[in-house]
Short mmCIF file of C-alpha atoms in Angstrom, two decimals:
data_model
loop_
_atom_site.label_atom_id
_atom_site.label_comp_id
_atom_site.label_asym_id
_atom_site.label_seq_id
_atom_site.Cartn_x
_atom_site.Cartn_y
_atom_site.Cartn_z
CA MET A 9 0.00 0.00 0.00
CA GLY A 10 1.37 3.41 -1.02
CA ALA A 11 1.78 6.35 1.32
CA ALA A 12 -1.29 8.15 -0.05
CA ALA A 13 -3.48 5.05 0.19
CA SER A 14 -2.23 4.37 3.71
CA ALA A 15 -3.04 7.94 4.77
CA ASP A 16 -6.52 7.66 3.25
CA CYS A 17 -7.06 4.37 5.07
CA ALA A 18 -5.91 5.85 8.37
CA ALA A 19 -8.26 8.81 8.00
CA ALA A 20 -11.24 6.67 7.01
CA LEU A 21 -10.72 4.07 9.74
CA THR A 22 -10.09 6.73 12.38
CA ALA A 23 -13.39 8.37 11.47
CA ARG A 24 -15.16 5.00 11.69
CA VAL A 25 -13.72 4.29 15.13
CA GLN A 26 -14.54 7.80 16.36
CA ALA A 27 -18.13 7.58 15.14
CA ARG A 28 -18.66 4.22 16.84
CA TYR A 29 -17.46 5.35 20.25
CA ASP A 30 -19.17 8.73 20.00
CA ARG A 31 -22.47 6.84 19.88
CA MET A 32 -21.90 4.70 22.96
CA ARG A 33 -21.81 5.45 26.67
CA GLU A 34 -20.30 2.34 28.27
CA LEU A 35 -18.91 -1.12 27.69
CA GLU A 36 -18.16 -4.33 29.55
CA ALA A 37 -15.81 -7.14 28.52
CA ARG A 38 -13.61 -9.99 29.57
CA PHE A 39 -9.94 -9.18 29.07
CA THR A 40 -6.50 -10.73 28.91
CA GLN A 41 -3.66 -8.32 29.63
CA ARG A 42 0.00 -8.91 28.87
CA THR A 43 2.73 -6.53 30.04
CA VAL A 44 6.19 -6.79 28.49
CA SER A 45 9.13 -4.95 30.05
CA ALA A 46 12.90 -5.18 30.35
CA LEU A 47 12.39 -6.98 33.67
CA SER A 48 9.83 -9.38 32.19
CA PRO A 49 10.55 -9.91 28.48
CA ALA A 50 8.32 -12.99 28.38
CA GLY A 51 5.39 -10.90 29.60
CA ASP A 52 3.21 -11.00 32.70
CA VAL A 53 -0.34 -12.16 31.93
CA THR A 54 -3.46 -11.21 33.89
CA THR A 55 -7.15 -11.82 33.20
CA GLY A 56 -10.41 -10.41 34.47
CA HIS A 57 -13.46 -8.26 33.77
CA VAL A 58 -13.59 -4.58 32.83
CA ALA A 59 -16.37 -2.00 32.86
CA LEU A 60 -15.83 1.44 31.29
CA ALA A 61 -18.20 4.39 31.01
CA LYS A 62 -18.22 8.03 29.97
CA PRO A 63 -16.88 10.28 31.27
CA GLY A 64 -13.62 8.67 32.39
CA ARG A 65 -15.06 5.96 34.66
CA MET A 66 -13.61 2.47 34.88
CA ARG A 67 -13.48 -0.72 36.90
CA TRP A 68 -10.76 -3.28 36.18
CA SER A 69 -11.38 -6.45 38.23
CA TYR A 70 -8.26 -8.62 37.98
CA GLU A 71 -8.92 -12.29 38.74
CA THR A 72 -5.71 -14.16 37.86
CA PRO A 73 -3.00 -14.71 38.88
CA GLU A 74 -3.94 -12.63 41.96
CA PRO A 75 -7.16 -10.71 42.66
CA SER A 76 -6.89 -6.92 42.59
CA LEU A 77 -9.07 -3.96 41.66
CA VAL A 78 -8.62 -0.63 39.88
CA VAL A 79 -11.64 1.68 40.15
CA SER A 80 -12.26 5.30 39.15
CA ASP A 81 -15.37 7.48 39.13
CA GLY A 82 -13.58 9.92 36.85
CA ALA A 83 -12.21 12.03 39.71
CA THR A 84 -10.64 9.58 42.19
CA LEU A 85 -8.69 6.45 41.32
CA TRP A 86 -8.37 3.51 43.72
CA ILE A 87 -5.93 0.58 43.37
CA TYR A 88 -6.86 -2.15 45.83
CA ASP A 89 -4.76 -5.16 46.81
CA PRO A 90 -7.01 -7.52 48.86
CA ALA A 91 -4.15 -9.77 49.94
CA ALA A 92 -2.16 -6.87 51.40
CA ARG A 93 -5.31 -5.13 52.70
CA GLU A 94 -3.98 -1.95 51.10
CA ALA A 95 -5.62 0.66 48.88
CA GLN A 96 -3.81 3.40 46.97
CA LYS A 97 -5.80 6.56 46.27
CA LEU A 98 -5.08 9.42 43.88
CA THR A 99 -6.95 12.24 42.20
CA VAL A 100 -7.14 11.97 38.41
CA GLY A 101 -8.97 13.63 35.56
CA GLU A 102 -10.52 12.40 32.34
CA GLN A 103 -7.08 12.57 30.75
CA PHE A 104 -5.80 9.71 32.93
CA LEU A 105 -4.86 6.63 30.91
CA SER A 106 -4.67 3.18 32.44
CA GLY A 107 -3.68 -0.03 30.68
CA ALA A 108 -5.96 0.41 27.69
CA ALA A 109 -6.66 3.06 25.09
CA PHE A 110 -10.40 2.61 25.69
CA GLN A 111 -9.97 5.31 28.32
CA PHE A 112 -9.37 7.77 25.51
CA LEU A 113 -12.16 6.41 23.31
CA LEU A 114 -14.65 6.90 26.13
CA GLY A 115 -13.40 10.40 26.90
CA SER A 116 -14.23 13.65 25.16
CA GLY A 117 -11.17 13.85 22.91
CA ARG A 118 -11.00 13.50 19.12
CA ILE A 119 -8.51 10.95 17.82
CA ALA A 120 -7.49 12.96 14.75
CA ASP A 121 -6.99 16.11 16.83
CA SER A 122 -4.89 14.50 19.56
CA PHE A 123 -2.82 11.95 17.60
CA ARG A 124 -0.84 11.36 14.46
CA VAL A 125 -2.35 8.15 13.10
CA ARG A 126 -0.70 5.38 11.08
CA ALA A 127 -2.71 2.42 9.75
CA GLU A 128 -1.60 -1.11 8.88
CA GLY A 129 -3.65 -4.00 7.50
CA CYS A 130 -6.52 -1.93 6.11
CA GLU A 131 -7.16 -4.58 3.47
CA THR A 132 -7.80 -7.22 6.16
CA GLN A 133 -10.69 -7.75 8.58
CA ARG A 134 -8.62 -6.43 11.48
CA ALA A 135 -6.37 -3.42 11.01
CA ARG A 136 -3.99 -1.76 13.45
CA LEU A 137 -4.01 1.95 14.19
CA THR A 138 -0.89 3.37 15.84
CA LEU A 139 -1.62 6.65 17.62
CA THR A 140 1.27 8.96 18.51
CA PRO A 141 0.40 11.94 20.75
CA ARG A 142 0.75 15.36 19.10
CA VAL A 143 1.88 16.87 22.43
CA ASP A 144 3.98 15.52 25.31
CA ALA A 145 2.18 12.74 27.19
CA THR A 146 2.85 10.12 29.84
CA TYR A 147 3.20 7.43 27.15
CA GLN A 148 4.88 7.02 23.75
CA SER A 149 2.02 5.60 21.72
CA LEU A 150 -1.30 3.80 21.70
CA GLU A 151 -2.37 1.02 19.37
CA LEU A 152 -5.86 -0.15 18.47
CA GLY A 153 -6.66 -3.49 16.86
CA VAL A 154 -9.79 -2.52 14.94
CA ASP A 155 -12.49 -4.41 13.07
CA THR A 156 -12.33 -2.66 9.68
CA ALA A 157 -16.05 -3.09 8.94
CA SER A 158 -17.51 -1.88 12.24
CA GLY A 159 -14.77 0.28 13.74
CA GLU A 160 -14.92 -1.76 16.95
CA ALA A 161 -11.66 -1.94 18.91
CA ARG A 162 -10.90 -5.56 19.83
CA SER A 163 -7.46 -4.96 21.35
CA THR A 164 -5.33 -2.11 22.62
CA ALA A 165 -1.70 -1.53 23.49
CA VAL A 166 0.06 1.24 25.37
CA VAL A 167 3.82 1.84 25.13
CA ASP A 168 5.05 3.95 28.02
CA LEU A 169 7.99 6.34 28.13
CA PHE A 170 10.32 3.53 29.26
CA GLY A 171 9.38 1.23 26.40
CA ASN A 172 7.19 -1.07 28.50
CA ARG A 173 4.26 -2.41 26.50
CA THR A 174 0.84 -3.29 27.91
CA GLU A 175 -1.42 -5.24 25.55
CA VAL A 176 -5.08 -5.94 26.25
CA GLU A 177 -7.29 -8.31 24.25
CA PHE A 178 -11.06 -7.97 24.76
CA ASN A 179 -13.72 -10.69 24.47
CA GLU A 180 -17.45 -10.93 25.21
CA LEU A 181 -17.94 -7.21 24.59
CA HIS A 182 -21.27 -5.66 25.63
CA TYR A 183 -22.37 -2.07 25.21
CA ASP A 184 -24.74 0.32 26.98
CA ARG A 185 -26.39 -2.16 29.33
CA GLY A 186 -27.04 0.48 31.99
CA LEU A 187 -24.25 0.12 34.55
CA ASP A 188 -25.05 1.39 38.01
CA ALA A 189 -23.00 4.35 39.27
CA SER A 190 -21.88 2.23 42.24
CA THR A 191 -19.84 0.10 39.80
CA PHE A 192 -17.29 2.91 39.70
CA ARG A 193 -17.11 3.70 43.40
CA PHE A 194 -14.86 2.13 46.02
CA THR A 195 -15.12 2.35 49.81
CA PRO A 196 -12.28 0.74 51.78
CA GLU A 197 -13.38 -1.75 54.40
CA PRO A 198 -12.37 -1.20 58.03
CA GLY A 199 -8.76 -2.24 58.54
CA VAL A 200 -7.68 -1.47 54.96
CA ARG A 201 -4.62 0.77 54.86
CA VAL A 202 -5.14 3.78 52.56
CA ILE A 203 -2.12 5.38 50.87
CA GLU A 204 -2.62 8.81 49.30
CA LEU A 205 -0.60 9.27 46.08
CA ALA A 206 0.24 12.37 44.06
CA ALA A 207 -1.65 12.81 40.78
CA PRO A 208 0.30 11.82 37.61
CA THR A 209 1.70 14.61 35.48
CA SER A 210 2.39 14.64 31.75
#
């Protein structure tokens, strides 16, 4: 595919993805997450259930290999370790990005405005969009594995500033089923140690 055709594909597919996620309010899915770093080149694998909703709300329930929870109502983020009876708390905004680019898709941003986009595999059923931030960010790039017909993102990847890569594959996706607001709230139980953290900066 030539440069012009690739650019046309990137623009068309970006618009399709944007239109799909503009129409929806929330999603739920099963996920498998793999994090590759210099310390773990083979990758650490976790699985669980995720719920995401506009604006900027999320609940990542990790089930294997060890239970843990990451919850945000869009203003406060909690990271809970049941085994250690410890919860980390920090203030975040809608710009906060966790292990998946869905956080951006369910925010208020526009992909074409915020990223330089490169497309690969447009002639196949599942293309890859690589998104590079136009301004300084807390990560190098995002990737979306996208169904070319529907614009649905089936996988994401985030490469951080140290080169660590977090890949998430989604299955059993469901949209707009009416999640209760309590899904995105967390209240530490008595005896849980709470650690206040500083908000991330870009």
